[in-house]
Coordinates of C-alpha atoms and ligand atoms in Angstrom, one line a residue:
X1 CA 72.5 103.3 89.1
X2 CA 73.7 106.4 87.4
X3 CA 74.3 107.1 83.9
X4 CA 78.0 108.3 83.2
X5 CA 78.5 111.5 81.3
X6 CA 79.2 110.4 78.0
X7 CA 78.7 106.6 76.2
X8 CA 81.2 106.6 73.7
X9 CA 81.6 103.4 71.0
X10 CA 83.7 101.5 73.3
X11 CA 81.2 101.5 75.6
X12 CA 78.4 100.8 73.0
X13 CA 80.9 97.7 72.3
X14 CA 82.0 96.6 75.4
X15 CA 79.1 97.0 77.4
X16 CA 80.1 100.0 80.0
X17 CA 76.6 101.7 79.3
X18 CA 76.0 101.9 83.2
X19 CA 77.8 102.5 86.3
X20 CA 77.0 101.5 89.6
X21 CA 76.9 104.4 92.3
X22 CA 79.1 103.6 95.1
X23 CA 78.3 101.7 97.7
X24 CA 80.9 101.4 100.2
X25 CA 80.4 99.0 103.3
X26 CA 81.2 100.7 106.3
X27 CA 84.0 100.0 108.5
X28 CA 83.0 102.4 111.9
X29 CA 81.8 99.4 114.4
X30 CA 85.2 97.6 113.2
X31 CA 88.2 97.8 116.1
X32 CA 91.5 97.3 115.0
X33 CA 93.9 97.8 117.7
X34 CA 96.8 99.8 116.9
X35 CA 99.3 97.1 118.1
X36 CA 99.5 93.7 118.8
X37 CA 102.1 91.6 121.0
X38 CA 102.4 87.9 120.5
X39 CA 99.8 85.6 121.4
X40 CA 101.3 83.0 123.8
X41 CA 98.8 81.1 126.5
X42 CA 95.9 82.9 125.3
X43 CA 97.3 86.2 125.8
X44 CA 99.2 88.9 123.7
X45 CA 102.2 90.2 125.6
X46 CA 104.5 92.5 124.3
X47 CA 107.3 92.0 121.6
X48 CA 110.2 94.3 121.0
X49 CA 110.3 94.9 117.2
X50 CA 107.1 95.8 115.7
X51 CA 106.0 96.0 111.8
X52 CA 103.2 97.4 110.3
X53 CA 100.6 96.2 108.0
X54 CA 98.7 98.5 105.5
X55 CA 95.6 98.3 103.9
X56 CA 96.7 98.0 100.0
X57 CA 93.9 99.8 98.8
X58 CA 94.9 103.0 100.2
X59 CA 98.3 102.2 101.6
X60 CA 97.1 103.8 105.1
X61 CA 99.2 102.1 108.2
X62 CA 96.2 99.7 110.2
X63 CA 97.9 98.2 112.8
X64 CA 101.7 97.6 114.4
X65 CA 102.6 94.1 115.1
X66 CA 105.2 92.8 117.1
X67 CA 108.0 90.5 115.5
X68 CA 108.6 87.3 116.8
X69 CA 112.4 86.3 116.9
X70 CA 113.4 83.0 118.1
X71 CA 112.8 83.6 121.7
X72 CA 109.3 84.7 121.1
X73 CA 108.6 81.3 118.6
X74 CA 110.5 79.5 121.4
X75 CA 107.7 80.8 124.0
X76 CA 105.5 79.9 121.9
X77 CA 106.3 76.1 121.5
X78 CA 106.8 76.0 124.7
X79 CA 103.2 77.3 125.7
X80 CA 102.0 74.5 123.1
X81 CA 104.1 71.5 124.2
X82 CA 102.3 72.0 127.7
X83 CA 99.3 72.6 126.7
X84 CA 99.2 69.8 124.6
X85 CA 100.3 67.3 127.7
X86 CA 98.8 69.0 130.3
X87 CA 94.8 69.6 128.5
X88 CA 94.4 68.9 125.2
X89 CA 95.8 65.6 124.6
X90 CA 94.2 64.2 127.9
X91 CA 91.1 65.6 126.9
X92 CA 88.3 63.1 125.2
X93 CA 87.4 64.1 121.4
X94 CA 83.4 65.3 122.1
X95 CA 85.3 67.7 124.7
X96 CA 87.6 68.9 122.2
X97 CA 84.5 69.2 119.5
X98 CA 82.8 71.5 121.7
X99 CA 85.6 74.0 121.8
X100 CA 86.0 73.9 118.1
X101 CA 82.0 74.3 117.7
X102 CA 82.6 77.2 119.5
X103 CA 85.0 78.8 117.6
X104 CA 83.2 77.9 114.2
X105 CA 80.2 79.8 116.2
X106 CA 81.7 82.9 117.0
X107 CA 83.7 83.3 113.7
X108 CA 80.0 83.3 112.5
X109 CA 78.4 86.0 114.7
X110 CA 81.3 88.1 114.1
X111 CA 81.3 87.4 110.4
X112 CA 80.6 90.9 109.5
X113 CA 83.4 92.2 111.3
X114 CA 85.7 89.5 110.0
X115 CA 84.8 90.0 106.2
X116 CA 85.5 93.6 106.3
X117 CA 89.3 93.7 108.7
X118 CA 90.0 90.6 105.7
X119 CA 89.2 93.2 102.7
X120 CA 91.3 95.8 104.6
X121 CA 94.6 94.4 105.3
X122 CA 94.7 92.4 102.1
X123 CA 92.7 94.3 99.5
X124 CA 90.3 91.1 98.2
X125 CA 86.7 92.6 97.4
X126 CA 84.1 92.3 100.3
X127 CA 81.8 90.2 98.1
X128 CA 84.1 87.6 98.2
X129 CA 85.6 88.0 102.1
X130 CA 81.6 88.3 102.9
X131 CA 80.9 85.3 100.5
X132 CA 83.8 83.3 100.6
X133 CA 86.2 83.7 103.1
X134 CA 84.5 84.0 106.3
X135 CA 81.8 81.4 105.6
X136 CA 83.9 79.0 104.4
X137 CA 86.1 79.5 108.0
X138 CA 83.1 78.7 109.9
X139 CA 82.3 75.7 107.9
X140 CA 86.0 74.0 108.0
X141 CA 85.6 74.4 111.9
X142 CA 81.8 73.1 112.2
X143 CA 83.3 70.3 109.8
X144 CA 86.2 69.3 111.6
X145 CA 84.5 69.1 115.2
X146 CA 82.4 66.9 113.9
X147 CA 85.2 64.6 113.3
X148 CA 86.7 64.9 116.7
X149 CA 85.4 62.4 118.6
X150 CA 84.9 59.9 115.5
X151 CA 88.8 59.7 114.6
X152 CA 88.6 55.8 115.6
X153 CA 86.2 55.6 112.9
X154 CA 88.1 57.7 110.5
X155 CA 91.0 55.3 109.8
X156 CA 89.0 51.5 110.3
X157 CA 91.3 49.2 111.6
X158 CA 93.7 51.6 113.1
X159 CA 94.3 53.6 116.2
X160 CA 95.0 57.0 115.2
X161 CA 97.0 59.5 117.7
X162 CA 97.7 63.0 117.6
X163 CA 101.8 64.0 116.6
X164 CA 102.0 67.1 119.1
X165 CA 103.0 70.4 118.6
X166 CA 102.4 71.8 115.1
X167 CA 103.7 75.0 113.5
X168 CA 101.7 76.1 110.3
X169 CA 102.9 79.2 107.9
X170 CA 100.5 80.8 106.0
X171 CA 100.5 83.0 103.1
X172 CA 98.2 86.3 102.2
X173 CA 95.7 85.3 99.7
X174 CA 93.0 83.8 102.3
X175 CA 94.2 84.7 105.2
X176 CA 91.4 83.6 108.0
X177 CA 90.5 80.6 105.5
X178 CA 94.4 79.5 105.8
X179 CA 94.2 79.8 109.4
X180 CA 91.3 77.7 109.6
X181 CA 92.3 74.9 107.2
X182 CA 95.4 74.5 109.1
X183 CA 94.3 74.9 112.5
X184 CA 90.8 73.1 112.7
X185 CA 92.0 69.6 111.5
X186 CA 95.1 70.4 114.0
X187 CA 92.8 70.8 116.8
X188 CA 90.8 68.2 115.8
X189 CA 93.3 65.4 115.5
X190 CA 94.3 66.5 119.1
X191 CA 97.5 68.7 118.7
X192 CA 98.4 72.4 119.8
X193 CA 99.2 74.7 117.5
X194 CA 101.7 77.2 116.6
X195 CA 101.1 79.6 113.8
X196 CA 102.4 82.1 111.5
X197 CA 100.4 84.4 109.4
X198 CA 101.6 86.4 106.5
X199 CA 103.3 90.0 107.4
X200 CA 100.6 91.8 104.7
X201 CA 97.6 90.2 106.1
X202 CA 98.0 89.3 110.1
X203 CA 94.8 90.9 111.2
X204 CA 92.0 88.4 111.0
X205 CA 94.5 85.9 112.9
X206 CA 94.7 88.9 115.8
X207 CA 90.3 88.6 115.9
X208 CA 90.7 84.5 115.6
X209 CA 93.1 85.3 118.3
X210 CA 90.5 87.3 120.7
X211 CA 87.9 84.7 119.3
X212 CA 90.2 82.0 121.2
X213 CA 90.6 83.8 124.0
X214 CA 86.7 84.4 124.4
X215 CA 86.1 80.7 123.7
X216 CA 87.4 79.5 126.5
X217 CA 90.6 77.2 125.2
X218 CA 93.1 75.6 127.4
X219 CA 95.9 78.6 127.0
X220 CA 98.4 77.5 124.9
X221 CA 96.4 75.4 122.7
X222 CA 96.5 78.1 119.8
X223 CA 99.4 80.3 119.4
X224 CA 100.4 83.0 117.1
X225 CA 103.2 84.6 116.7
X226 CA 104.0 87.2 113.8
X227 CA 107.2 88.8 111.5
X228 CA 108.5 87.7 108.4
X229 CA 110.6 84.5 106.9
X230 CA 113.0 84.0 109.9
X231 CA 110.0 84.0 112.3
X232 CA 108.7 81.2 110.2
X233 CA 112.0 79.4 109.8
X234 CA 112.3 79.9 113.6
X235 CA 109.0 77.6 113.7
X236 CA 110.4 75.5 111.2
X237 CA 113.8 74.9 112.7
X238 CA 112.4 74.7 116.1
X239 CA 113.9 71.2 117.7
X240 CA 110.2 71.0 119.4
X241 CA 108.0 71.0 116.5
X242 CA 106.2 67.6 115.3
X243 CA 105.1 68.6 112.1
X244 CA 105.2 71.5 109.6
X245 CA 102.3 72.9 107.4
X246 CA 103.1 75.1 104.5
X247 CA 101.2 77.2 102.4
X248 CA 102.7 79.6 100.1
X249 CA 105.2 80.2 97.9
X250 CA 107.1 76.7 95.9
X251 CA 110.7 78.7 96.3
X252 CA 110.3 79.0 100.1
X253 CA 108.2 75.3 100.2
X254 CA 111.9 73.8 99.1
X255 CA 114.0 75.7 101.7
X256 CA 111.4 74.2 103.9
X257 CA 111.9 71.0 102.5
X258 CA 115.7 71.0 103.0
X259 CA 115.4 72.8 106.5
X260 CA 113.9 69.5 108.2
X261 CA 115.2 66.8 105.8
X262 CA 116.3 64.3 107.9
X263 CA 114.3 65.1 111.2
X264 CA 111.7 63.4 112.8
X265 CA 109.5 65.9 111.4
X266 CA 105.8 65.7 109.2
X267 CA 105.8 68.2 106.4
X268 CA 102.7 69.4 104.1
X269 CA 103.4 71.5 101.8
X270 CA 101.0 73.6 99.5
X271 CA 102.4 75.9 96.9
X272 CA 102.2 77.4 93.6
X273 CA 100.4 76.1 90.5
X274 CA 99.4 77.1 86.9
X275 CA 96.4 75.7 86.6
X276 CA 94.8 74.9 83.0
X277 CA 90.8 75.9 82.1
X278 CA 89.9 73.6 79.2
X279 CA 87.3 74.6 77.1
X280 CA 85.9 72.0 74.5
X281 CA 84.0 72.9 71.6
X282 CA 80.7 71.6 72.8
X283 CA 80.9 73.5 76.0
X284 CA 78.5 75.7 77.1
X285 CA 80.3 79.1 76.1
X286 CA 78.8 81.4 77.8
X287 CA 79.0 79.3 80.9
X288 CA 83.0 78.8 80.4
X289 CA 83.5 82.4 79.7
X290 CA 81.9 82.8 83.3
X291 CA 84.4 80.0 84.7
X292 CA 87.3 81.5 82.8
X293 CA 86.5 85.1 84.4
X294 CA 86.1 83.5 88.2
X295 CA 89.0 81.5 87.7
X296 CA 91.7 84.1 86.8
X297 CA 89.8 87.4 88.0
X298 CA 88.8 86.0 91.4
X299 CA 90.3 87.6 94.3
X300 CA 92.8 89.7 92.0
X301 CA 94.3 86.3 90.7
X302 CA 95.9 85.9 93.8
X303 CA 94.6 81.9 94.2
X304 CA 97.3 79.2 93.7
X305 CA 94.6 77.2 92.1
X306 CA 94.0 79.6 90.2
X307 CA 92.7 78.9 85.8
X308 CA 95.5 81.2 84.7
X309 CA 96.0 79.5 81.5
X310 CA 92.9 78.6 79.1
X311 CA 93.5 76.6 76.6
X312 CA 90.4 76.9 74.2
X313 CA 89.5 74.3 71.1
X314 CA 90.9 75.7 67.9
X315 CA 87.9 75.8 66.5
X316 CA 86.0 78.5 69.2
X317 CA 89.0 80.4 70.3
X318 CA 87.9 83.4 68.2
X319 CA 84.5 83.6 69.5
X320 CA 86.0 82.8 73.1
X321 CA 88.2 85.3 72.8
X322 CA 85.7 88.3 71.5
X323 CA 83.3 87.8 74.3
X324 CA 86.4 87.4 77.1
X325 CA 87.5 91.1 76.0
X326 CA 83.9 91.7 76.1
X327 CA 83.5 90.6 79.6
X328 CA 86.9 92.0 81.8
X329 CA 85.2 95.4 80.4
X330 CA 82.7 95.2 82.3
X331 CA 84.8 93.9 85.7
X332 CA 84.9 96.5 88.2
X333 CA 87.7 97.3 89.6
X334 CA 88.3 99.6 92.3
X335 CA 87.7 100.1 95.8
X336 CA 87.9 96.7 98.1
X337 CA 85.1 97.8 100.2
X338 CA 82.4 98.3 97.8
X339 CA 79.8 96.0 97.3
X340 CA 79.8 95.7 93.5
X341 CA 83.3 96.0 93.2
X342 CA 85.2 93.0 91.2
X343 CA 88.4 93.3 91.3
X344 CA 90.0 94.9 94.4
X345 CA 93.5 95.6 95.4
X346 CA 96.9 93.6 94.8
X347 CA 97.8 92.6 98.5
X348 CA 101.2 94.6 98.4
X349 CA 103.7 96.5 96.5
X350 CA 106.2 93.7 96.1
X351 CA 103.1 91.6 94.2
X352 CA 102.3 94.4 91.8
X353 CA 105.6 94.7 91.2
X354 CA 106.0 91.1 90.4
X355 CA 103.2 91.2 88.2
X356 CA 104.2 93.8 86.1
X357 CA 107.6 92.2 85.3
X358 CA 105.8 89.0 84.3
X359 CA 103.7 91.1 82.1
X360 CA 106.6 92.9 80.6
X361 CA 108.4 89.6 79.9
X362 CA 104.5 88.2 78.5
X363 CA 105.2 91.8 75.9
X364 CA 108.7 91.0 75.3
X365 CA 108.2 86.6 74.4
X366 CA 105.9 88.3 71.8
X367 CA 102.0 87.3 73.2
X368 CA 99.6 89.8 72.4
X369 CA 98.5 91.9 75.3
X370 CA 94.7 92.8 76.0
X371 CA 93.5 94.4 79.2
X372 CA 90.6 96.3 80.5
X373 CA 90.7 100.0 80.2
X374 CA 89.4 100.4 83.3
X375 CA 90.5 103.7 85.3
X376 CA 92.4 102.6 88.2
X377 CA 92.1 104.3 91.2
X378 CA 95.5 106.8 92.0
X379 CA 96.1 105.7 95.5
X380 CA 96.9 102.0 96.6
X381 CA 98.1 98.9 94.2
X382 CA 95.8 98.2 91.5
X383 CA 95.8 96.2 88.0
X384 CA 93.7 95.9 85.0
X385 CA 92.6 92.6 84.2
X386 CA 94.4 91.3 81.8
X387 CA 94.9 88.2 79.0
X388 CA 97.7 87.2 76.5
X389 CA 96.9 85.5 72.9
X390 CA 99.7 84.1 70.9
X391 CA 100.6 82.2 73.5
X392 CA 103.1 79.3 73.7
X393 CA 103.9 76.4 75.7
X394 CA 107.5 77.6 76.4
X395 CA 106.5 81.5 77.4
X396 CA 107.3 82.4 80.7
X397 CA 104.0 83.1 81.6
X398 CA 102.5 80.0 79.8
X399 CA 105.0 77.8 82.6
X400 CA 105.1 80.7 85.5
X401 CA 103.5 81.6 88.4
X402 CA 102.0 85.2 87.7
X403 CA 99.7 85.3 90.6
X404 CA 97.6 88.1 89.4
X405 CA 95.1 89.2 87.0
X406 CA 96.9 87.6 83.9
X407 CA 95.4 85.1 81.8
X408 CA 97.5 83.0 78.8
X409 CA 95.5 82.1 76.4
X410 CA 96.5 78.5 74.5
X411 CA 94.7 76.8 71.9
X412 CA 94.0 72.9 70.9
X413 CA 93.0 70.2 68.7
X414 CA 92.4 67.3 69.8
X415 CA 91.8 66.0 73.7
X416 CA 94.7 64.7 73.8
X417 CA 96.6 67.8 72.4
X418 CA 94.7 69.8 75.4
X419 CA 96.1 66.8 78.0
X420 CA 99.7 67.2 77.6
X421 CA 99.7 71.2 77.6
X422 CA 98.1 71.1 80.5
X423 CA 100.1 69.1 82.1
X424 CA 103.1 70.5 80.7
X425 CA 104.6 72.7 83.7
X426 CA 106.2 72.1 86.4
X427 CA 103.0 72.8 89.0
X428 CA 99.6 70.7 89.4
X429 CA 97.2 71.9 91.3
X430 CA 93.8 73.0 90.1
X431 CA 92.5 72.7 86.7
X432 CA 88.6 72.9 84.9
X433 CA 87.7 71.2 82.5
X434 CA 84.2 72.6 80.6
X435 CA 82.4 70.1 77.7
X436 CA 78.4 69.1 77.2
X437 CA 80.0 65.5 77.4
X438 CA 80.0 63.5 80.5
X439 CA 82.5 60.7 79.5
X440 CA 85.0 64.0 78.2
X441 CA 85.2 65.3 81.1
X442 CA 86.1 62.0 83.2
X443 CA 88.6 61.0 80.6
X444 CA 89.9 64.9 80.6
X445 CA 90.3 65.0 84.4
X446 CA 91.6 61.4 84.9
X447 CA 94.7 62.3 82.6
X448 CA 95.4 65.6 84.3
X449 CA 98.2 65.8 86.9
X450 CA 96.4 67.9 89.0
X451 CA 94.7 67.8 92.6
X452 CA 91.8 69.4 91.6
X453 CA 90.0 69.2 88.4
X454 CA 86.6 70.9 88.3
X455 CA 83.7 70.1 85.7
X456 CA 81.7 72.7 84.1
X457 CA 83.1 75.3 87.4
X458 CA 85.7 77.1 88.9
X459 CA 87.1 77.8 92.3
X460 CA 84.4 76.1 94.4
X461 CA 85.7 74.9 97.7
X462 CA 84.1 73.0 100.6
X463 CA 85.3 71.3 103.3
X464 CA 84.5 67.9 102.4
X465 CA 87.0 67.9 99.7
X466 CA 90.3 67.5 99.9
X467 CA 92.6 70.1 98.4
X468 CA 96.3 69.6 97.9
X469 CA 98.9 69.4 95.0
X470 CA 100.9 67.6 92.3
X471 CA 104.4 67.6 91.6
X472 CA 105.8 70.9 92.9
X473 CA 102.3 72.1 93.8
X474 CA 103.5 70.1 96.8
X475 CA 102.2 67.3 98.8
X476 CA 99.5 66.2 101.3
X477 CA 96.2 67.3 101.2
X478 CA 93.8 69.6 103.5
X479 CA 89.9 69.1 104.1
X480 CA 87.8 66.0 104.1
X481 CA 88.6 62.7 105.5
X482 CA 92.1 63.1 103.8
X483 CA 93.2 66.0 105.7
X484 CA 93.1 64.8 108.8
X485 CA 95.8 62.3 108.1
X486 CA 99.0 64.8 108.1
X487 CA 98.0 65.5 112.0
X488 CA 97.7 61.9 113.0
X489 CA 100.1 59.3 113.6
X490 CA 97.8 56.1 112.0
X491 CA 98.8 52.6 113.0
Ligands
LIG1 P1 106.2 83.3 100.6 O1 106.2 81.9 100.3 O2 107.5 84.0 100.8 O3 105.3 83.6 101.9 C1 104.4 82.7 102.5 C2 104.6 82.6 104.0 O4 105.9 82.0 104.3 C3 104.6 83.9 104.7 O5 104.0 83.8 106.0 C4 106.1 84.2 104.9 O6 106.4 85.1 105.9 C5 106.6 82.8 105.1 N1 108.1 82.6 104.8 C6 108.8 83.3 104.0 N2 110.1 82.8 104.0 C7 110.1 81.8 104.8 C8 111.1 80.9 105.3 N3 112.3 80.9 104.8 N4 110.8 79.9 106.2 C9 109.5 79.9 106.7 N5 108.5 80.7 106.3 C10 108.8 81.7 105.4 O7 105.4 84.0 99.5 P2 105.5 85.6 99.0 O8 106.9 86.1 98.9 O9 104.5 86.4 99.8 O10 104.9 85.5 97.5 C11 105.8 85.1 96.5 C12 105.1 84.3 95.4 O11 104.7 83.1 96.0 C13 103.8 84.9 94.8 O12 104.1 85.8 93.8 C14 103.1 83.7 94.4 O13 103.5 83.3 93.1 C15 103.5 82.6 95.4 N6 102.5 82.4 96.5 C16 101.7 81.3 96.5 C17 100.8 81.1 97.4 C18 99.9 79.9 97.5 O14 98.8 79.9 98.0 N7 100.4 78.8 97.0 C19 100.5 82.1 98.4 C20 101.4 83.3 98.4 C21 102.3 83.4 97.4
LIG2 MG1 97.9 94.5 105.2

């Protein structure tokens, strides 16, 4: 640690005495190929358009990728729909398990390499890719082989069977963790696999690609195929699809929604949310403060679970408040790659841009605006953590997704009053709830429209538990038991 030049006031008050030095992880042993084709049978052959992703930290070019148009999603099904009659439906489930063990193994020796391409092309700090991300792949696959060969026992009294071919679109927050919530239970349940990731953050998919292609599958089993919104309404609208899984934004979830009405297609669908952390008056405060921080500063705010309103008791919502401002001082906020860093980069332009209206609306409702004062670094999208007092129910950013580092703050009375503001918006996903009492807690979270309610913690994730949505958080749900069910036919 190195003492900065000067202390000033504001750092005697909010706690900036020391800096760390830097401490960079290195990225030489990691190879990102310059392009990459579509991956169709286990192999990437070339495209004809190509796009490029950055990383958003120093908007440097990483890699070309090659867009898929119809033709190229067609392939792709194609490659599936044979694979899936010709190996992997045949195939017994302890077969299947092994392959998935496999992968789950190798995502783990090259977890290193993993963490660091993840905190590159999307910006999130390597504390939480090296933490978070990566592990958490590894364990949805070990979880879900487990299951493949105990389906009969999944359902009792039922004969599950697999549905097909499935296309999954995922979105840029988790990128390798999306892949593997959707694909795992895919593979598991017996069906091949088509898959979009998002056009900021296709790079882990490429490894997870080369990871497939080292562990052996049956080509075709897992394909990916890259571009923007008409490569994944090419997937949607393909006539040989079985089912669709979603994750991302609630606009795109409804044009989704209409795309397939009507077809003999599953849908699951996982979007936004405006999740509530409730803070009672006999909660351990320091604790909450904690939660509050992980909940909305956690990978940039870009979670759509994320606790991006508090609503605080009345009664503590000054001291809350003092040792929140406190705290987001002392985030750090800077360069994805170093170790102590906090707060890294907002995945792309677009985002940043979206955030910074909603803030500007936030100023203009009348909320009261605190941030960090931070120094941002010059090059690469960046934003100070940030919360709103004086916040209403009927703000803008009490009811909308921000998807950054933007808090509302709310207050309460009663349990009751806390209840029905949470619930009031049009999302339910995640909320916490944080109180000394038990029996508050299980009242609180029984009479929250939400998918996930979380006691005393925020943002913790394993894949035992299912995770899905309310309302227009969406529908179905991914990991445990539960998400096996939206790749199965169960009669
Ligand atoms: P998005 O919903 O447009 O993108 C998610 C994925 O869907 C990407 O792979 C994208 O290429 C694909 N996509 C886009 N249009 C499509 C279409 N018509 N048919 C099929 N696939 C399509 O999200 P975007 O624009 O990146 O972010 C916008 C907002 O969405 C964010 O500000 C945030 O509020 C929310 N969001 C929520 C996420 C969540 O985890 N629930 C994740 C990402 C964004
Ligand atoms: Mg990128």
């Amino acid at each position: 640690m190195s003492k900065p030049e000067s202390s000033n006031v504001r750092d005697l008050l909010f706690g900036n005495l020391w800096d760390y030095s830097p401490a960079p992880e290195s990225a030489d042993h990691v190879t990102i190929k310059p392009r990459y084709g579509h991956f169709i049978n286990n192999k990437f052959v070339d495209g004809e358009n190509y796009f490029q992703t950055i990383n958003p930290a120093n908007e440097q070019v990483l890699s070309e990728l090659a867009t898929a148009d119809a033709k190229a999603v067609d392939a792709a099904v194609q490659a599936a729909r044979k694979a899936y009659d010709k190996y992997w439906r045949p195939m017994s489930g302890a077969e299947r398990a092994k392959y998935i063990y496999r992968i789950a193994r190798m995502i783990q020796e090259k977890a290193r390499e993993l963490a660091i391409v993840e905190t590159m092309d999307g910006g999130k700090p390597i504390k939480e890719s090296r933490d978070v991300d990566v592990p958490l792949a590894a364990a949805h696959f070990f979880y879900y082989a487990g299951w493949a060969d105990k389906l009969d026992y999944a359902f009792p009294g039922s004969k599950p069977t697999s549905l097909g071919v499935v296309g999954q679109i995922i979105p840029w927050n988790f990128p390798l963790l999306m892949a593997a919530w959707k694909i795992a239970p895919a593979l598991a349940a017996g069906n091949t696999v088509v898959l979009k990731p998002a056009e900021s953050t296709p790079l882990t998919c490429m490894l997870l690609a080369e990871i497939i292609q080292e562990a052996d599958l049956p080509p075709g089993v897992v394909n990916f195929v890259n571009g923007f919104g008409q490569t994944g309404a090419a997937i949607v609208n393909h006539p040989d699809i079985d089912k669709i899984a979603f994750t991302g934004s609630t606009d795109v979830g409804k044009i989704i929604q209409r795309s397939i009405a009507g077809s003999r297609k599953k849908l699951t669908l996982e979007l936004g949310g405006k999740g509530a952390n409730i803070i009672f008056d006999d909660a351990p405060i320091d604790q909450a403060v904690e939660g509050i921080v992980n909940g909305i500063y956690f990978n940039q705010g870009h979670v759509c679970c994320a606790g991006s309103r508090l609503l605080v008791q009345e009664n503590i919502a000054e001291t809350v408040i003092a040792k929140l401002k406190h705290r987001i001082a002392t985030l750090r906020v800077g360069d994805p790659l170093d170790k102590n860093t906090d707060v890294g980069a907002i995945n792309s332009r677009e985002q940043l841009n979206r955030i910074r209206e909603m803030v500007a609306v936030g100023e203009a409702e009348g909320a009261t605006k605190h941030e960090s004062r931070c120094v941002l670094p010059e090059k690469g999208f960046f934003f100070a953590p940030t919360f709103f007092t004086g916040v209403t129910p009927s703000h803008r950013i009490a009811q909308e997704e921000i998807f950054g580092p933007v808090l509302s703050v709310l207050t309460f009375r009663t349990p009751e009053e806390a209840i029905a503001k949470a619930n009031n918006t049009p999302y339910g996903l995640g909320c916490g709830v944080w109180s000394d009492k038990g029996s508050k807690l299980f009242k609180v979270a029984g009479a929250l429209q939400a998918g996930i309610v979380w006691g005393n913690t925020y943002n913790k994730f394993d894949p035992t538990s299912p995770f899905g949505g309310y309302k227009e958080s969406g529908f179905g749900r991914e990991g445990g038991v539960h998400g096996l069910l939206p790749y199965l036919e169960v009669r």
